Amino acid sequence: MLVLCLYRLLSWACNRVDNAIAANNDHDHYGTNDDHVIINIKELTGIDQSVLRSIPVVDFSSKDFKHNVECVVCLSELVEGDKARVLPTCNHLFHADCIDSWLRCQSTCPICRNKVGSVPLVTRPEFVPDNNISV
């Protein structure tokens, strides 16, 4: 029942975005930056489906985790054998169906709000002194 309600809520939100896009296309934008408008609308409509398909679906195994893992989209625990996705930019774990629905309308992780599909930050390499440097 909760999943059905969540699905209906996400569908409603996606429809609102579609309506906003349609309404936005009906108006002239004299003196505005149309590229900026398109970027903002794209952020509201979720990630590209090719990016979503590139995130592997795995079978959840509780032995890989110390504690119970809860999907924050549906608020249910993941149980042995559930299909799950781990977001590559932040390593947060969700039911595959739940995060797929979320990412159709949003482009960020529901926990940390990192952009999904963006390049993860590269950590600075450890400094190794070069003894062959002369001054």
Coordinates of N, CA and C in Angstrom, one line a residue:
M1 N 0.8 -1.2 0.0 CA 0.0 0.0 0.0 C 0.9 1.3 0.0
L2 N 1.9 1.2 0.8 CA 2.8 2.4 0.9 C 3.5 2.6 -0.4
V3 N 3.9 1.5 -1.0 CA 4.6 1.6 -2.3 C 3.7 2.2 -3.4
L4 N 2.4 1.8 -3.4 CA 1.4 2.3 -4.3 C 1.2 3.8 -4.1
C5 N 1.2 4.2 -2.8 CA 1.0 5.6 -2.5 C 2.2 6.4 -3.0
L6 N 3.4 5.9 -2.8 CA 4.7 6.5 -3.2 C 4.7 6.6 -4.7
Y7 N 4.3 5.6 -5.4 CA 4.2 5.6 -6.9 C 3.3 6.6 -7.4
R8 N 2.1 6.7 -6.8 CA 1.1 7.8 -7.2 C 1.7 9.2 -6.9
L9 N 2.4 9.4 -5.8 CA 2.9 10.7 -5.5 C 4.0 11.0 -6.5
L10 N 4.9 10.1 -6.8 CA 5.9 10.4 -7.8 C 5.3 10.6 -9.2
S11 N 4.3 9.9 -9.6 CA 3.6 10.1 -10.8 C 3.0 11.5 -10.9
W12 N 2.3 11.9 -9.8 CA 1.7 13.2 -9.7 C 2.8 14.3 -9.9
A13 N 4.0 14.1 -9.2 CA 5.0 15.1 -9.3 C 5.6 15.2 -10.7
C14 N 5.8 14.0 -11.3 CA 6.2 14.0 -12.7 C 5.3 14.7 -13.7
N15 N 4.0 14.5 -13.4 CA 2.9 15.2 -14.3 C 3.0 16.7 -14.1
R16 N 3.2 17.1 -12.8 CA 3.3 18.6 -12.6 C 4.5 19.2 -13.4
V17 N 5.6 18.4 -13.4 CA 6.8 18.9 -14.1 C 6.5 19.0 -15.6
D18 N 5.8 17.9 -16.1 CA 5.4 17.9 -17.5 C 4.5 19.1 -17.9
N19 N 3.6 19.4 -17.0 CA 2.7 20.5 -17.2 C 3.4 21.8 -17.2
A20 N 4.4 21.9 -16.3 CA 5.2 23.1 -16.2 C 6.0 23.3 -17.4
I21 N 6.5 22.2 -18.0 CA 7.3 22.3 -19.2 C 6.4 22.8 -20.3
A22 N 5.2 22.2 -20.4 CA 4.3 22.6 -21.5 C 3.9 24.0 -21.4
A23 N 3.6 24.5 -20.2 CA 3.2 25.9 -19.9 C 4.4 26.8 -20.3
N24 N 5.6 26.4 -19.9 CA 6.8 27.2 -20.2 C 7.0 27.3 -21.7
N25 N 6.7 26.3 -22.5 CA 6.9 26.3 -23.9 C 5.8 27.2 -24.6
D26 N 4.7 27.5 -23.9 CA 3.7 28.3 -24.5 C 3.9 29.8 -24.4
H27 N 4.9 30.2 -23.6 CA 5.2 31.6 -23.4 C 6.4 32.0 -24.1
D28 N 6.5 33.3 -24.5 CA 7.7 33.9 -25.0 C 8.6 34.3 -23.9
H29 N 9.9 34.2 -24.1 CA 10.8 34.5 -23.0 C 11.7 35.7 -23.4
Y30 N 11.1 36.8 -23.7 CA 11.9 38.0 -24.1 C 12.7 38.4 -22.9
G31 N 14.0 38.6 -23.2 CA 14.9 39.1 -22.1 C 15.3 38.1 -21.1
T32 N 15.0 36.8 -21.3 CA 15.4 35.8 -20.3 C 16.5 34.9 -21.0
N33 N 17.2 34.2 -20.1 CA 18.2 33.3 -20.6 C 17.5 31.9 -20.8
D34 N 17.1 31.5 -22.0 CA 16.4 30.3 -22.2 C 17.2 29.1 -21.9
D35 N 18.6 29.1 -22.0 CA 19.4 28.0 -21.7 C 19.3 27.7 -20.2
H36 N 19.2 28.7 -19.4 CA 19.1 28.6 -17.9 C 17.8 27.9 -17.6
V37 N 16.7 28.3 -18.2 CA 15.4 27.7 -18.0 C 15.5 26.2 -18.4
I38 N 16.1 25.8 -19.5 CA 16.1 24.4 -19.9 C 16.9 23.6 -18.9
I39 N 18.0 24.1 -18.4 CA 18.8 23.4 -17.4 C 18.0 23.2 -16.1
N40 N 17.3 24.2 -15.7 CA 16.5 24.0 -14.5 C 15.4 22.9 -14.7
I41 N 14.7 23.0 -15.8 CA 13.7 22.0 -16.1 C 14.3 20.6 -16.2
K42 N 15.5 20.5 -16.8 CA 16.1 19.2 -16.9 C 16.4 18.6 -15.5
E43 N 16.9 19.4 -14.6 CA 17.2 19.0 -13.3 C 15.9 18.5 -12.6
L44 N 14.8 19.0 -12.9 CA 13.5 18.6 -12.3 C 13.0 17.3 -12.9
T45 N 13.4 16.9 -14.1 CA 12.8 15.8 -14.8 C 13.6 14.5 -14.6
G46 N 14.6 14.5 -13.8 CA 15.3 13.3 -13.5 C 16.5 13.1 -14.4
I47 N 17.1 11.9 -14.2 CA 18.3 11.6 -15.0 C 18.0 10.9 -16.3
D48 N 18.9 10.9 -17.2 CA 18.7 10.3 -18.5 C 18.6 8.7 -18.3
Q49 N 17.8 8.1 -19.0 CA 17.5 6.7 -18.8 C 18.8 5.8 -19.1
S50 N 19.7 6.3 -20.0 CA 20.9 5.5 -20.2 C 21.8 5.6 -19.0
V51 N 21.8 6.7 -18.2 CA 22.5 6.7 -17.0 C 21.9 5.8 -16.0
L52 N 20.6 5.7 -15.9 CA 19.9 4.8 -14.9 C 20.3 3.4 -15.3
R53 N 20.2 3.0 -16.6 CA 20.5 1.7 -17.0 C 22.0 1.3 -16.7
S54 N 22.9 2.3 -16.6 CA 24.3 2.0 -16.4 C 24.6 1.6 -14.9
I55 N 23.6 1.9 -14.1 CA 23.8 1.6 -12.6 C 23.4 0.2 -12.4
P56 N 24.3 -0.7 -12.1 CA 23.9 -2.1 -12.0 C 22.9 -2.5 -10.9
V57 N 22.1 -3.4 -11.2 CA 21.1 -4.0 -10.2 C 21.8 -5.2 -9.6
V58 N 21.8 -5.3 -8.3 CA 22.4 -6.4 -7.5 C 21.4 -7.0 -6.6
D59 N 21.7 -8.3 -6.3 CA 20.8 -9.0 -5.3 C 21.4 -8.6 -3.9
F60 N 20.5 -8.0 -3.1 CA 20.9 -7.6 -1.7 C 21.3 -8.8 -0.9
S61 N 22.4 -8.7 -0.1 CA 22.8 -9.7 0.8 C 23.1 -9.0 2.1
S62 N 22.4 -9.4 3.2 CA 22.5 -8.8 4.5 C 23.9 -9.1 5.1
K63 N 24.6 -10.1 4.6 CA 25.9 -10.4 5.2 C 27.0 -9.3 4.8
D64 N 26.7 -8.5 3.8 CA 27.6 -7.4 3.4 C 27.5 -6.2 4.3
F65 N 26.5 -6.2 5.3 CA 26.2 -5.0 6.1 C 26.2 -5.4 7.5
K66 N 26.6 -4.5 8.4 CA 26.6 -4.7 9.8 C 25.2 -4.5 10.4
H67 N 24.5 -3.6 9.9 CA 23.1 -3.3 10.4 C 22.1 -3.5 9.3
N68 N 20.8 -3.4 9.8 CA 19.7 -3.5 8.8 C 19.8 -2.3 7.9
V69 N 19.5 -2.5 6.7 CA 19.5 -1.4 5.7 C 18.1 -1.0 5.3
E70 N 17.8 0.3 5.4 CA 16.4 0.7 5.1 C 16.5 1.5 3.8
C71 N 15.6 1.3 2.9 CA 15.4 2.1 1.7 C 14.7 3.4 2.1
V72 N 15.3 4.5 1.9 CA 14.7 5.8 2.4 C 13.6 6.2 1.5
V73 N 13.5 5.6 0.3 CA 12.4 6.0 -0.6 C 11.1 5.4 -0.1
C74 N 11.1 4.1 0.2 CA 9.8 3.4 0.6 C 9.8 3.2 2.1
L75 N 10.9 3.5 2.8 CA 11.0 3.3 4.3 C 10.8 1.9 4.7
S76 N 11.2 0.9 3.8 CA 11.1 -0.5 4.2 C 12.6 -1.0 4.2
E77 N 12.8 -2.1 5.0 CA 14.1 -2.7 5.1 C 14.4 -3.5 3.8
L78 N 15.6 -3.5 3.4 CA 16.0 -4.4 2.3 C 16.2 -5.8 2.9
V79 N 15.7 -6.8 2.3 CA 15.8 -8.2 2.8 C 16.6 -9.0 1.8
E80 N 17.1 -10.1 2.2 CA 17.9 -11.0 1.4 C 17.2 -11.3 0.1
G81 N 18.0 -11.0 -1.0 CA 17.5 -11.3 -2.3 C 16.8 -10.2 -3.0
D82 N 16.5 -9.1 -2.3 CA 15.9 -7.9 -3.0 C 16.8 -7.4 -4.0
K83 N 16.2 -6.9 -5.1 CA 16.9 -6.2 -6.2 C 17.2 -4.8 -5.7
A84 N 18.5 -4.4 -5.8 CA 18.9 -3.1 -5.3 C 19.9 -2.5 -6.2
R85 N 20.0 -1.1 -6.0 CA 21.0 -0.4 -6.8 C 21.8 0.4 -5.7
V86 N 23.1 0.5 -6.0 CA 24.0 1.3 -5.2 C 24.4 2.5 -6.1
L87 N 24.1 3.7 -5.7 CA 24.4 4.9 -6.5 C 25.9 5.1 -6.5
P88 N 26.5 5.2 -7.7 CA 28.0 5.2 -7.8 C 28.7 6.5 -7.2
T89 N 28.0 7.6 -7.1 CA 28.6 8.8 -6.7 C 28.7 8.9 -5.1
C90 N 27.8 8.1 -4.4 CA 27.8 8.2 -3.0 C 27.7 6.9 -2.3
N91 N 27.5 5.8 -3.0 CA 27.4 4.4 -2.5 C 26.2 4.2 -1.6
H92 N 25.1 5.0 -1.7 CA 23.9 4.8 -1.0 C 23.1 3.7 -1.7
L93 N 22.4 2.9 -0.9 CA 21.7 1.7 -1.4 C 20.2 1.8 -1.3
F94 N 19.5 1.4 -2.3 CA 18.0 1.5 -2.4 C 17.4 0.3 -3.1
H95 N 16.1 0.0 -2.9 CA 15.5 -1.0 -3.7 C 15.6 -0.5 -5.2
A96 N 15.8 -1.3 -6.1 CA 16.0 -0.9 -7.5 C 14.7 -0.2 -8.0
D97 N 13.5 -0.8 -7.8 CA 12.3 -0.1 -8.2 C 12.1 1.2 -7.6
C98 N 12.4 1.4 -6.3 CA 12.2 2.6 -5.6 C 13.1 3.7 -6.2
I99 N 14.4 3.4 -6.3 CA 15.3 4.5 -6.8 C 15.1 4.8 -8.3
D100 N 14.6 3.8 -9.0 CA 14.3 4.0 -10.4 C 13.1 5.0 -10.5
S101 N 12.1 4.8 -9.7 CA 11.0 5.8 -9.7 C 11.4 7.2 -9.3
W102 N 12.3 7.2 -8.2 CA 12.8 8.5 -7.7 C 13.6 9.2 -8.8
L103 N 14.5 8.5 -9.5 CA 15.4 9.1 -10.5 C 14.7 9.5 -11.8
R104 N 13.4 9.1 -12.0 CA 12.7 9.6 -13.1 C 12.2 11.0 -12.9
C105 N 12.1 11.4 -11.7 CA 11.7 12.8 -11.3 C 12.8 13.7 -10.7
Q106 N 13.8 13.1 -10.2 CA 14.9 13.8 -9.5 C 16.2 13.4 -10.1
S107 N 17.2 14.2 -10.0 CA 18.5 13.8 -10.5 C 19.5 13.7 -9.4
T108 N 19.1 13.7 -8.1 CA 20.0 13.6 -7.0 C 19.6 12.4 -6.1
C109 N 20.6 12.0 -5.3 CA 20.4 11.0 -4.3 C 19.4 11.5 -3.2
P110 N 18.4 10.7 -2.8 CA 17.5 11.1 -1.8 C 18.0 11.3 -0.4
I111 N 19.2 10.8 -0.2 CA 19.9 10.9 1.1 C 20.8 12.1 1.2
C112 N 21.8 12.2 0.3 CA 22.8 13.2 0.4 C 22.7 14.3 -0.7
R113 N 21.8 14.2 -1.6 CA 21.5 15.1 -2.7 C 22.7 15.3 -3.6
N114 N 23.6 14.4 -3.7 CA 24.7 14.4 -4.7 C 24.0 14.1 -6.0
K115 N 24.5 14.7 -7.1 CA 23.9 14.5 -8.4 C 24.3 13.1 -8.9
V116 N 23.3 12.4 -9.4 CA 23.5 11.0 -9.9 C 23.9 11.1 -11.3
G117 N 25.0 10.4 -11.7 CA 25.5 10.5 -13.0 C 26.6 11.5 -13.2
S118 N 26.8 12.3 -12.2 CA 28.0 13.2 -12.3 C 29.2 12.5 -11.9
V119 N 30.3 13.1 -12.3 CA 31.6 12.5 -12.0 C 31.9 12.7 -10.5
P120 N 32.3 11.6 -9.8 CA 32.6 11.7 -8.4 C 33.9 12.6 -8.2
L121 N 33.9 13.2 -7.1 CA 35.1 14.0 -6.8 C 36.3 13.2 -6.7
V122 N 37.4 13.6 -7.3 CA 38.7 12.9 -7.3 C 39.4 13.4 -6.0
T123 N 39.8 12.4 -5.2 CA 40.6 12.8 -4.0 C 42.0 13.1 -4.4
R124 N 42.6 14.0 -3.7 CA 43.9 14.5 -4.0 C 44.9 13.4 -3.7
P125 N 45.8 13.0 -4.6 CA 46.8 12.0 -4.4 C 47.7 12.3 -3.2
E126 N 48.1 11.3 -2.5 CA 49.1 11.5 -1.4 C 50.4 12.0 -2.0
F127 N 50.9 13.0 -1.3 CA 52.2 13.6 -1.7 C 53.3 12.7 -1.4
V128 N 54.1 12.4 -2.4 CA 55.3 11.5 -2.2 C 56.5 12.4 -2.6
P129 N 57.4 12.7 -1.7 CA 58.5 13.6 -2.0 C 59.5 12.9 -3.0
D130 N 60.0 13.7 -3.9 CA 60.9 13.2 -4.9 C 62.3 13.7 -4.4
N131 N 63.1 12.7 -4.1 CA 64.5 13.0 -3.5 C 65.4 13.4 -4.6
N132 N 65.0 13.4 -5.9 CA 66.0 13.8 -6.9 C 65.8 15.2 -7.4
I133 N 65.1 16.0 -6.6 CA 64.9 17.4 -6.9 C 66.1 18.2 -6.4
S134 N 66.7 19.0 -7.3 CA 67.8 19.9 -6.8 C 67.4 21.3 -6.9
V135 N 67.9 22.1 -6.0 CA 67.5 23.5 -5.9 C 68.7 24.4 -6.4

